[in-house]
Short mmCIF file of C-alpha atoms and ligand atoms in Angstrom, two decimals:
data_model
loop_
_atom_site.label_atom_id
_atom_site.label_comp_id
_atom_site.label_asym_id
_atom_site.label_seq_id
_atom_site.Cartn_x
_atom_site.Cartn_y
_atom_site.Cartn_z
CA UNK A 27 156.31 -69.63 -30.03
CA UNK A 28 159.21 -67.58 -31.34
CA UNK A 29 160.78 -68.99 -34.48
CA UNK A 30 164.41 -70.08 -34.52
CA UNK A 31 164.95 -67.73 -37.44
CA UNK A 32 163.83 -64.82 -35.27
CA UNK A 33 166.02 -65.92 -32.33
CA UNK A 34 168.97 -65.99 -34.76
CA UNK A 35 168.11 -62.47 -35.90
CA UNK A 36 168.29 -61.21 -32.31
CA UNK A 37 171.50 -63.23 -31.90
CA UNK A 38 172.97 -61.46 -34.92
CA UNK A 39 171.89 -58.08 -33.49
CA UNK A 40 173.54 -58.92 -30.13
CA UNK A 41 176.67 -59.92 -32.05
CA UNK A 42 176.59 -56.55 -33.83
CA UNK A 43 176.33 -54.70 -30.48
CA UNK A 44 179.16 -56.83 -29.04
CA UNK A 45 181.19 -55.84 -32.11
CA UNK A 46 180.53 -52.16 -31.37
CA UNK A 47 181.71 -52.78 -27.78
CA UNK A 48 184.80 -54.55 -29.14
CA UNK A 49 183.77 -57.80 -27.47
CA UNK A 50 183.85 -61.32 -28.91
CA UNK A 51 181.32 -63.92 -27.75
CA UNK A 52 184.10 -65.29 -25.48
CA UNK A 53 184.85 -61.91 -23.83
CA UNK A 54 181.10 -61.28 -23.60
CA UNK A 55 180.75 -64.57 -21.67
CA UNK A 56 183.63 -63.65 -19.39
CA UNK A 57 182.27 -60.15 -18.66
CA UNK A 58 178.79 -61.53 -17.96
CA UNK A 59 179.92 -64.52 -15.91
CA UNK A 60 178.52 -67.02 -18.40
CA UNK A 61 179.86 -70.09 -20.17
CA UNK A 62 181.14 -69.25 -23.69
CA UNK A 63 179.15 -72.15 -25.17
CA UNK A 64 175.94 -70.83 -23.60
CA UNK A 65 176.49 -67.39 -25.14
CA UNK A 66 177.28 -68.95 -28.53
CA UNK A 67 174.14 -71.12 -28.38
CA UNK A 68 171.99 -68.08 -27.64
CA UNK A 69 173.56 -66.13 -30.54
CA UNK A 70 172.88 -69.10 -32.82
CA UNK A 71 169.21 -69.15 -31.83
CA UNK A 72 169.51 -72.58 -30.20
CA UNK A 73 168.03 -71.59 -26.85
CA UNK A 74 164.52 -70.55 -25.74
CA UNK A 75 163.68 -66.83 -25.91
CA UNK A 76 163.94 -66.56 -22.08
CA UNK A 77 167.69 -67.23 -22.34
CA UNK A 78 168.00 -64.49 -24.98
CA UNK A 79 166.11 -62.06 -22.71
CA UNK A 80 168.38 -62.95 -19.82
CA UNK A 81 171.53 -62.33 -21.90
CA UNK A 82 170.12 -58.99 -23.09
CA UNK A 83 169.31 -58.00 -19.48
CA UNK A 84 172.82 -58.91 -18.34
CA UNK A 85 174.35 -56.89 -21.18
CA UNK A 86 172.11 -53.95 -20.21
CA UNK A 87 173.30 -53.98 -16.62
CA UNK A 88 176.97 -54.57 -17.51
CA UNK A 89 177.56 -52.19 -20.43
CA UNK A 90 176.46 -48.57 -20.98
CA UNK A 91 173.99 -49.51 -23.71
CA UNK A 92 170.23 -49.38 -24.29
CA UNK A 93 169.38 -53.06 -23.85
CA UNK A 94 165.90 -52.58 -25.32
CA UNK A 95 167.58 -51.77 -28.63
CA UNK A 96 168.82 -55.36 -28.83
CA UNK A 97 165.32 -56.79 -29.14
CA UNK A 98 163.82 -56.87 -32.60
CA UNK A 99 160.07 -56.93 -33.20
CA UNK A 100 159.11 -60.22 -34.81
CA UNK A 101 157.83 -59.93 -38.37
CA UNK A 102 154.12 -60.69 -37.97
CA UNK A 103 153.33 -60.46 -41.69
CA UNK A 104 153.08 -63.41 -44.05
CA UNK A 105 155.42 -62.73 -46.95
CA UNK A 106 155.29 -59.00 -46.20
CA UNK A 107 151.50 -58.68 -45.90
CA UNK A 108 149.17 -58.87 -42.91
CA UNK A 109 145.43 -58.97 -43.46
CA UNK A 110 142.70 -58.29 -40.91
CA UNK A 111 139.26 -59.61 -41.85
CA UNK A 112 136.09 -57.66 -41.28
CA UNK A 113 134.86 -60.14 -38.61
CA UNK A 114 138.06 -59.69 -36.59
CA UNK A 115 137.67 -55.92 -36.82
CA UNK A 116 134.08 -56.25 -35.58
CA UNK A 117 135.21 -58.42 -32.67
CA UNK A 118 137.47 -55.58 -31.44
CA UNK A 119 134.50 -53.19 -31.12
CA UNK A 120 134.66 -50.68 -28.21
CA UNK A 121 132.01 -48.03 -27.64
CA UNK A 122 133.14 -44.81 -25.98
CA UNK A 123 130.79 -42.35 -24.33
CA UNK A 124 131.22 -38.60 -24.24
CA UNK A 125 129.12 -35.84 -22.73
CA UNK A 126 126.21 -34.45 -24.73
CA UNK A 127 124.76 -30.93 -24.43
CA UNK A 128 122.83 -31.92 -21.28
CA UNK A 129 126.02 -33.19 -19.63
CA UNK A 130 124.90 -36.82 -19.87
CA UNK A 131 127.41 -39.47 -21.01
CA UNK A 132 126.05 -41.08 -24.16
CA UNK A 133 127.67 -43.20 -26.92
CA UNK A 134 129.92 -41.09 -29.15
CA UNK A 135 132.20 -43.44 -31.11
CA UNK A 136 132.18 -47.10 -32.07
CA UNK A 137 135.90 -47.96 -32.39
CA UNK A 138 137.24 -50.98 -34.25
CA UNK A 139 140.79 -52.03 -35.03
CA UNK A 140 141.90 -52.54 -38.60
CA UNK A 141 145.14 -54.18 -39.76
CA UNK A 142 148.23 -53.25 -37.74
CA UNK A 143 151.68 -54.77 -37.66
CA UNK A 144 154.51 -54.71 -35.14
CA UNK A 145 156.82 -53.14 -37.73
CA UNK A 146 154.52 -50.51 -39.21
CA UNK A 147 154.25 -47.15 -37.42
CA UNK A 148 150.48 -47.02 -38.15
CA UNK A 149 147.56 -47.33 -35.73
CA UNK A 150 144.53 -47.23 -38.05
CA UNK A 151 141.02 -47.37 -36.59
CA UNK A 152 137.58 -47.74 -38.10
CA UNK A 153 135.38 -45.29 -36.16
CA UNK A 154 131.64 -44.94 -36.50
CA UNK A 155 130.17 -41.61 -35.39
CA UNK A 156 127.27 -42.36 -33.03
CA UNK A 157 126.40 -38.76 -32.14
CA UNK A 158 124.09 -37.21 -34.75
CA UNK A 159 123.94 -33.42 -34.83
CA UNK A 160 121.32 -31.05 -36.27
CA UNK A 161 123.74 -28.40 -37.48
CA UNK A 162 127.42 -27.97 -38.31
CA UNK A 163 128.17 -25.28 -35.73
CA UNK A 164 131.68 -25.92 -34.31
CA UNK A 165 130.49 -24.46 -30.99
CA UNK A 166 127.59 -26.96 -30.78
CA UNK A 167 127.72 -28.23 -27.19
CA UNK A 168 126.81 -31.71 -28.43
CA UNK A 169 130.27 -31.90 -30.00
CA UNK A 170 132.83 -33.33 -27.58
CA UNK A 171 136.38 -32.36 -28.57
CA UNK A 172 139.35 -34.46 -27.46
CA UNK A 173 142.57 -32.95 -26.07
CA UNK A 174 144.56 -33.58 -29.25
CA UNK A 175 147.07 -36.40 -29.52
CA UNK A 176 150.76 -37.13 -29.96
CA UNK A 177 150.42 -38.98 -33.24
CA UNK A 178 149.82 -37.47 -36.68
CA UNK A 179 146.41 -38.27 -38.12
CA UNK A 180 145.26 -38.84 -41.67
CA UNK A 181 141.51 -39.44 -41.91
CA UNK A 182 139.38 -40.85 -44.70
CA UNK A 183 135.64 -40.13 -44.59
CA UNK A 184 132.74 -42.35 -45.56
CA UNK A 185 129.22 -40.97 -45.33
CA UNK A 186 127.90 -37.69 -43.87
CA UNK A 187 130.52 -36.90 -41.23
CA UNK A 188 131.23 -33.53 -39.63
CA UNK A 189 134.86 -32.83 -38.82
CA UNK A 190 135.69 -30.29 -36.09
CA UNK A 191 139.03 -28.93 -34.96
CA UNK A 192 140.46 -26.22 -32.78
CA UNK A 193 143.23 -24.04 -34.18
CA UNK A 194 146.28 -22.92 -32.20
CA UNK A 195 144.46 -19.75 -31.09
CA UNK A 196 141.68 -21.88 -29.60
CA UNK A 197 139.15 -21.01 -32.32
CA UNK A 198 136.87 -23.89 -33.32
CA UNK A 199 136.18 -24.81 -36.96
CA UNK A 200 134.04 -27.38 -38.72
CA UNK A 201 133.74 -28.90 -42.15
CA UNK A 202 131.03 -31.07 -43.68
CA UNK A 203 132.72 -34.16 -45.12
CA UNK A 204 131.46 -36.90 -47.43
CA UNK A 205 132.71 -40.17 -48.91
CA UNK A 206 136.17 -39.76 -50.45
CA UNK A 207 137.09 -36.63 -48.48
CA UNK A 208 140.16 -36.64 -46.27
CA UNK A 209 142.14 -34.62 -43.77
CA UNK A 210 145.49 -34.32 -42.03
CA UNK A 211 145.74 -33.22 -38.38
CA UNK A 212 149.00 -31.91 -36.87
CA UNK A 213 149.71 -33.47 -33.43
CA UNK A 214 147.89 -31.99 -30.42
CA UNK A 215 145.17 -30.09 -32.30
CA UNK A 216 141.92 -30.96 -30.44
CA UNK A 217 139.35 -32.44 -32.82
CA UNK A 218 136.08 -34.32 -33.06
CA UNK A 219 133.74 -36.08 -35.48
CA UNK A 220 129.94 -36.39 -35.55
CA UNK A 221 127.27 -37.66 -37.92
CA UNK A 222 124.90 -35.44 -39.90
CA UNK A 223 122.38 -38.25 -40.28
CA UNK A 224 120.21 -40.34 -37.94
CA UNK A 225 119.99 -43.31 -40.31
CA UNK A 226 122.83 -43.14 -42.83
CA UNK A 227 126.12 -44.71 -41.77
CA UNK A 228 128.76 -42.08 -40.97
CA UNK A 229 132.24 -43.37 -40.40
CA UNK A 230 135.90 -42.49 -40.61
CA UNK A 231 139.06 -44.47 -41.14
CA UNK A 232 141.32 -42.64 -38.71
CA UNK A 233 144.91 -43.48 -39.47
CA UNK A 234 147.16 -42.23 -36.70
CA UNK A 235 150.87 -42.72 -37.16
CA UNK A 236 154.19 -41.82 -35.64
CA UNK A 237 157.10 -40.18 -37.44
CA UNK A 238 160.66 -39.34 -36.45
CA UNK A 239 159.52 -37.73 -33.18
CA UNK A 240 157.76 -40.99 -32.24
CA UNK A 241 160.96 -42.86 -33.03
CA UNK A 242 162.91 -40.37 -30.86
CA UNK A 243 160.37 -40.80 -28.04
CA UNK A 244 162.58 -43.03 -25.89
CA UNK A 245 165.36 -40.44 -25.99
CA UNK A 246 162.91 -37.58 -25.34
CA UNK A 247 161.46 -39.38 -22.30
CA UNK A 248 164.97 -40.04 -21.02
CA UNK A 249 166.20 -36.45 -21.59
CA UNK A 250 162.99 -34.91 -20.29
CA UNK A 251 161.76 -31.37 -20.97
CA UNK A 252 165.31 -30.07 -21.57
CA UNK A 253 165.49 -32.23 -24.70
CA UNK A 254 162.11 -31.07 -25.98
CA UNK A 255 162.75 -27.38 -25.29
CA UNK A 256 166.25 -27.61 -26.75
CA UNK A 257 165.09 -29.22 -29.98
CA UNK A 258 161.88 -27.32 -30.63
CA UNK A 259 162.32 -24.49 -33.13
CA UNK A 260 159.96 -21.53 -33.47
CA UNK A 261 158.58 -23.18 -36.61
CA UNK A 262 155.61 -20.84 -36.96
CA UNK A 263 157.98 -17.85 -37.35
CA UNK A 264 160.15 -18.83 -40.29
CA UNK A 265 163.01 -16.30 -39.89
CA UNK A 266 163.26 -16.94 -36.20
CA UNK A 267 163.31 -20.74 -36.72
CA UNK A 268 166.05 -20.41 -39.34
CA UNK A 269 168.11 -18.24 -37.02
CA UNK A 270 167.65 -20.73 -34.16
CA UNK A 271 168.76 -23.56 -36.39
CA UNK A 272 171.78 -21.60 -37.65
CA UNK A 273 172.77 -20.77 -34.05
CA UNK A 274 172.47 -24.44 -33.10
CA UNK A 275 174.79 -25.46 -35.95
CA UNK A 276 177.22 -22.73 -34.84
CA UNK A 277 177.18 -23.94 -31.22
CA UNK A 278 177.66 -27.54 -32.37
CA UNK A 279 180.63 -26.37 -34.44
CA UNK A 280 181.85 -24.24 -31.47
CA UNK A 281 181.84 -21.18 -33.67
CA UNK A 282 180.83 -17.68 -32.55
CA UNK A 283 179.22 -15.07 -34.81
CA UNK A 284 182.61 -13.39 -34.93
CA UNK A 285 184.37 -16.63 -35.91
CA UNK A 286 181.79 -17.30 -38.61
CA UNK A 287 181.96 -13.75 -40.01
CA UNK A 288 185.77 -13.95 -40.16
CA UNK A 289 185.69 -17.35 -41.82
CA UNK A 290 183.23 -16.12 -44.46
CA UNK A 291 185.35 -13.02 -45.11
CA UNK A 292 188.49 -15.14 -45.50
CA UNK A 293 186.65 -16.94 -48.33
CA UNK A 294 185.80 -13.58 -49.87
CA UNK A 295 182.12 -13.84 -48.91
CA UNK A 296 180.31 -10.85 -47.51
CA UNK A 297 177.08 -11.63 -45.63
CA UNK A 298 175.02 -9.49 -43.23
CA UNK A 299 175.16 -12.16 -40.54
CA UNK A 300 173.63 -9.98 -37.81
CA UNK A 301 170.31 -9.54 -39.56
CA UNK A 302 169.99 -13.30 -40.22
CA UNK A 303 170.98 -14.20 -36.65
CA UNK A 304 168.54 -11.71 -35.19
CA UNK A 305 165.75 -13.16 -37.37
CA UNK A 306 165.17 -9.77 -39.02
CA UNK A 307 166.02 -10.92 -42.55
CA UNK A 308 165.34 -14.17 -44.30
CA UNK A 309 168.35 -16.13 -45.50
CA UNK A 310 168.82 -16.17 -49.29
CA UNK A 311 169.64 -19.38 -51.16
CA UNK A 312 173.15 -18.15 -51.87
CA UNK A 313 173.75 -17.20 -48.22
CA UNK A 314 172.48 -20.62 -47.16
CA UNK A 315 175.00 -22.29 -49.49
CA UNK A 316 177.94 -20.14 -48.35
CA UNK A 317 177.16 -20.52 -44.64
CA UNK A 318 176.52 -24.28 -44.88
CA UNK A 319 179.81 -24.74 -46.66
CA UNK A 320 181.87 -23.17 -43.86
CA UNK A 321 179.83 -24.95 -41.17
CA UNK A 322 180.49 -28.34 -42.85
CA UNK A 323 176.81 -29.09 -43.34
CA UNK A 324 174.49 -29.39 -46.32
CA UNK A 325 172.24 -26.46 -47.32
CA UNK A 326 169.29 -28.77 -46.57
CA UNK A 327 170.52 -28.99 -42.94
CA UNK A 328 169.86 -25.28 -42.72
CA UNK A 329 166.45 -25.46 -44.36
CA UNK A 330 163.13 -25.59 -42.58
CA UNK A 331 159.89 -26.11 -44.48
CA UNK A 332 158.03 -22.84 -44.79
CA UNK A 333 155.25 -22.52 -42.24
CA UNK A 334 151.85 -22.67 -43.90
CA UNK A 335 149.09 -21.96 -41.38
CA UNK A 336 146.61 -23.71 -43.69
CA UNK A 337 148.57 -26.97 -43.25
CA UNK A 338 148.05 -27.20 -39.47
CA UNK A 339 144.83 -28.98 -40.28
CA UNK A 340 144.22 -29.83 -43.92
CA UNK A 341 140.75 -30.54 -45.21
CA UNK A 342 140.46 -32.01 -48.68
CA UNK A 343 137.13 -32.53 -50.42
CA UNK A 344 137.15 -35.13 -53.18
CA UNK A 345 136.46 -33.77 -56.66
CA UNK A 346 135.81 -36.41 -59.33
CA UNK A 347 137.65 -34.38 -61.96
CA UNK A 348 140.87 -34.41 -59.88
CA UNK A 349 141.33 -38.16 -60.39
CA UNK A 350 143.87 -39.63 -62.78
CA UNK A 351 144.32 -42.95 -64.53
CA UNK A 352 147.36 -45.00 -63.60
CA UNK A 353 149.58 -45.69 -65.46
CA UNK A 354 147.87 -44.16 -68.51
CA UNK A 355 144.47 -43.39 -70.00
CA UNK A 356 144.68 -46.05 -72.68
CA UNK A 357 144.76 -49.10 -70.45
CA UNK A 358 144.45 -47.93 -66.86
CA UNK A 359 144.93 -50.29 -63.92
CA UNK A 360 143.56 -47.81 -61.40
CA UNK A 361 141.59 -44.62 -61.14
CA UNK A 362 143.32 -42.67 -58.34
CA UNK A 363 142.41 -39.68 -56.20
CA UNK A 364 145.07 -38.39 -53.82
CA UNK A 365 144.10 -37.70 -50.22
CA UNK A 366 145.24 -34.70 -48.14
CA UNK A 367 148.95 -33.96 -48.56
CA UNK A 368 151.42 -31.79 -46.64
CA UNK A 369 154.98 -31.09 -47.75
CA UNK A 370 156.11 -31.01 -44.10
CA UNK A 371 155.33 -34.76 -44.02
CA UNK A 372 156.50 -35.41 -47.58
CA UNK A 373 156.22 -39.18 -47.40
CA UNK A 374 152.67 -39.39 -46.07
CA UNK A 375 150.86 -40.69 -49.15
CA UNK A 376 147.12 -41.36 -48.99
CA UNK A 377 145.06 -42.56 -51.95
CA UNK A 378 141.50 -43.39 -52.85
CA UNK A 379 141.92 -46.17 -55.43
CA UNK A 380 139.48 -47.80 -57.84
CA UNK A 381 141.05 -50.97 -59.27
CA UNK A 382 139.81 -51.25 -62.86
CA UNK A 383 141.24 -54.49 -64.28
CA UNK A 384 139.92 -58.00 -63.68
CA UNK A 385 143.52 -59.15 -63.49
CA UNK A 386 146.92 -57.50 -63.55
CA UNK A 387 150.06 -59.54 -64.23
CA UNK A 388 152.38 -59.20 -61.22
CA UNK A 389 155.20 -57.90 -63.45
CA UNK A 390 152.95 -54.87 -63.97
CA UNK A 391 152.79 -54.36 -60.18
CA UNK A 392 154.75 -51.66 -58.40
CA UNK A 393 156.39 -51.28 -55.01
CA UNK A 394 157.24 -48.24 -52.88
CA UNK A 395 159.40 -47.37 -49.88
CA UNK A 396 156.50 -47.00 -47.43
CA UNK A 397 154.62 -49.06 -44.87
CA UNK A 398 151.15 -49.13 -46.39
CA UNK A 399 147.78 -49.65 -44.76
CA UNK A 400 144.73 -50.24 -46.96
CA UNK A 401 141.03 -50.85 -46.35
CA UNK A 402 138.31 -52.04 -48.73
CA UNK A 403 135.61 -49.40 -48.15
CA UNK A 404 133.39 -50.39 -51.10
CA UNK A 405 130.98 -53.27 -51.74
CA UNK A 406 133.11 -55.37 -54.11
CA UNK A 407 135.94 -57.81 -53.58
CA UNK A 408 139.44 -56.65 -54.48
CA UNK A 409 142.16 -59.02 -55.66
CA UNK A 410 145.60 -58.51 -54.17
CA UNK A 411 148.69 -60.08 -55.75
CA UNK A 412 152.18 -59.54 -54.46
CA UNK A 413 155.65 -60.87 -55.00
CA UNK A 414 157.82 -61.85 -52.05
CA UNK A 415 160.36 -64.54 -51.18
CA UNK A 416 160.58 -65.69 -54.78
CA UNK A 417 156.86 -66.32 -55.22
CA UNK A 418 153.63 -64.65 -56.23
CA UNK A 419 150.98 -64.61 -53.49
CA UNK A 420 147.29 -63.90 -53.86
CA UNK A 421 144.52 -62.91 -51.45
CA UNK A 422 141.08 -61.41 -51.73
CA UNK A 423 140.24 -58.29 -49.74
CA UNK A 424 136.50 -58.44 -49.09
CA UNK A 425 134.52 -55.33 -48.16
CA UNK A 426 135.59 -54.31 -44.63
CA UNK A 427 138.92 -56.19 -44.81
CA UNK A 428 142.14 -54.29 -44.28
CA UNK A 429 145.83 -54.96 -44.70
CA UNK A 430 149.34 -53.78 -43.90
CA UNK A 431 152.06 -54.17 -46.52
CA UNK A 432 155.77 -53.78 -45.90
CA UNK A 433 158.04 -51.50 -47.96
CA UNK A 434 159.51 -52.73 -51.25
CA UNK A 435 156.84 -55.36 -51.98
CA UNK A 436 155.78 -55.30 -55.66
CA UNK A 437 152.01 -55.69 -55.79
CA UNK A 438 148.89 -55.11 -57.84
CA UNK A 439 145.18 -54.68 -57.08
CA UNK A 440 142.46 -56.09 -59.29
CA UNK A 441 138.72 -55.88 -59.62
CA UNK A 442 137.59 -59.49 -60.21
CA UNK A 443 133.83 -58.76 -60.27
CA UNK A 444 134.14 -55.74 -62.57
CA UNK A 445 131.98 -53.74 -60.13
CA UNK A 446 132.73 -50.44 -58.41
CA UNK A 447 135.66 -51.59 -56.23
CA UNK A 448 137.04 -49.04 -53.74
CA UNK A 449 140.13 -49.05 -51.60
CA UNK A 450 141.64 -46.40 -49.36
CA UNK A 451 145.37 -46.65 -48.68
CA UNK A 452 147.82 -44.63 -46.63
CA UNK A 453 151.57 -45.09 -46.74
CA UNK A 454 154.08 -43.64 -44.29
CA UNK A 455 157.82 -44.17 -43.86
CA UNK A 456 159.30 -46.24 -41.07
CA UNK A 457 162.67 -45.63 -39.41
CA UNK A 458 164.20 -46.25 -42.82
CA UNK A 459 163.16 -42.82 -44.05
CA UNK A 460 164.89 -40.38 -46.41
CA UNK A 461 167.51 -39.29 -43.84
CA UNK A 462 168.39 -42.91 -42.98
CA UNK A 463 168.32 -43.84 -46.65
CA UNK A 464 170.85 -41.14 -47.59
CA UNK A 465 173.19 -42.23 -44.77
CA UNK A 466 172.85 -45.90 -45.71
CA UNK A 467 173.73 -45.09 -49.28
CA UNK A 468 177.14 -43.71 -48.22
CA UNK A 469 178.08 -47.14 -46.85
CA UNK A 470 180.42 -49.04 -49.10
CA UNK A 471 178.35 -52.21 -48.78
CA UNK A 472 174.88 -53.23 -47.62
CA UNK A 473 175.87 -56.82 -47.01
CA UNK A 474 176.36 -56.74 -43.23
CA UNK A 475 173.88 -54.00 -42.39
CA UNK A 476 170.90 -56.20 -41.48
CA UNK A 477 172.87 -59.27 -40.50
CA UNK A 478 176.22 -58.98 -38.75
CA UNK A 479 178.36 -62.04 -39.37
CA UNK A 480 181.93 -60.86 -38.92
CA UNK A 481 184.18 -59.76 -36.14
CA UNK A 482 185.60 -56.56 -37.57
CA UNK A 483 188.40 -55.74 -35.09
FE1 FE2 B 517 142.28 -38.36 -33.57
#
């Protein structure tokens, strides 16, 4: 049953689209061959969801718009948090077979869901490695690699797990991982996991997630290969990628190399444009500033993160001494170890967290801008307090429980039993990422951004 509040949200979104099309509810009704009162009732959330769907479908076939953009995923959290209990994870168990060295299909992974939400771009799985190997040779024919996948992956390891991956030249690598270790895998690198033990539990928390490319997926599917080929820069050759990006900005600005050179000279700037455009020379910071200025873009629009081959697949082994006490050593709430990081995905933030206090007042809690997934991987209960909708909420995360928390929810984690409590968490941005945030901040008001109420024209 869809709530009236949610129907009103979609109604408000339809109203916003009608606004963009310079249509009032009355003209909308006329264009769609509907009664004005019916349209108004749907916008007010007074009708069943089927009527909303039907209005959206009519708008999609009448106007040049993407009708699927009018539907809003329903918030499936309770006050910004969604918890999945261990038993529910267990009930989602699927065992997948893969070939062993004899060619026989035998159990390879035991897959279980952990907390997911309609709004969070995360698909985190609990995966137990069922294939035990006798050595860590990446060419071991008992290791079944996958074909690599579209989503980014951040993995947390628990127990004696071997991690295998294939680099872009097709060479296979392996690393022996243990509890607290982590990795990051760039999309489409083939990889695999096995156990180094017959009796000890070897498992991973494999957190796959989509970024901006995932959010552009609809457009990429619609445009086809031309869109992909057009957008993809030669990232692994930094000078060549910078030159491609510069040329794209020039084409967008309908400016030839000659035009650009003349424009720069008229400002008294002398730059060897040819060697930058040919990819022979790197662009200096000053050149980037001067060129951006005349192309009406920001220097950051002409900046590509430096290619670091070691960041294609990042393996991070936990070292106790790398941990830090948050917020300070005197009275720490948490002992924290950071998981694998990559500056090309600057907002992917994984942590191994030990809550240290029996209780933390909620005003000592903190929020962040990310969608966060967390899993209790230890043997102790963890207290979760959070503040949303004017109230403090409390839950207990038992061992094996997981949760999703929305952005901007102040929260704290406690250790009620005073034992060795352990939590792994991974945060990633949603569509409201840094680029969207900067654009939003230019707006003169945030009042009608998430709820259109006014006819503007
Ligand atoms: Fe994977």
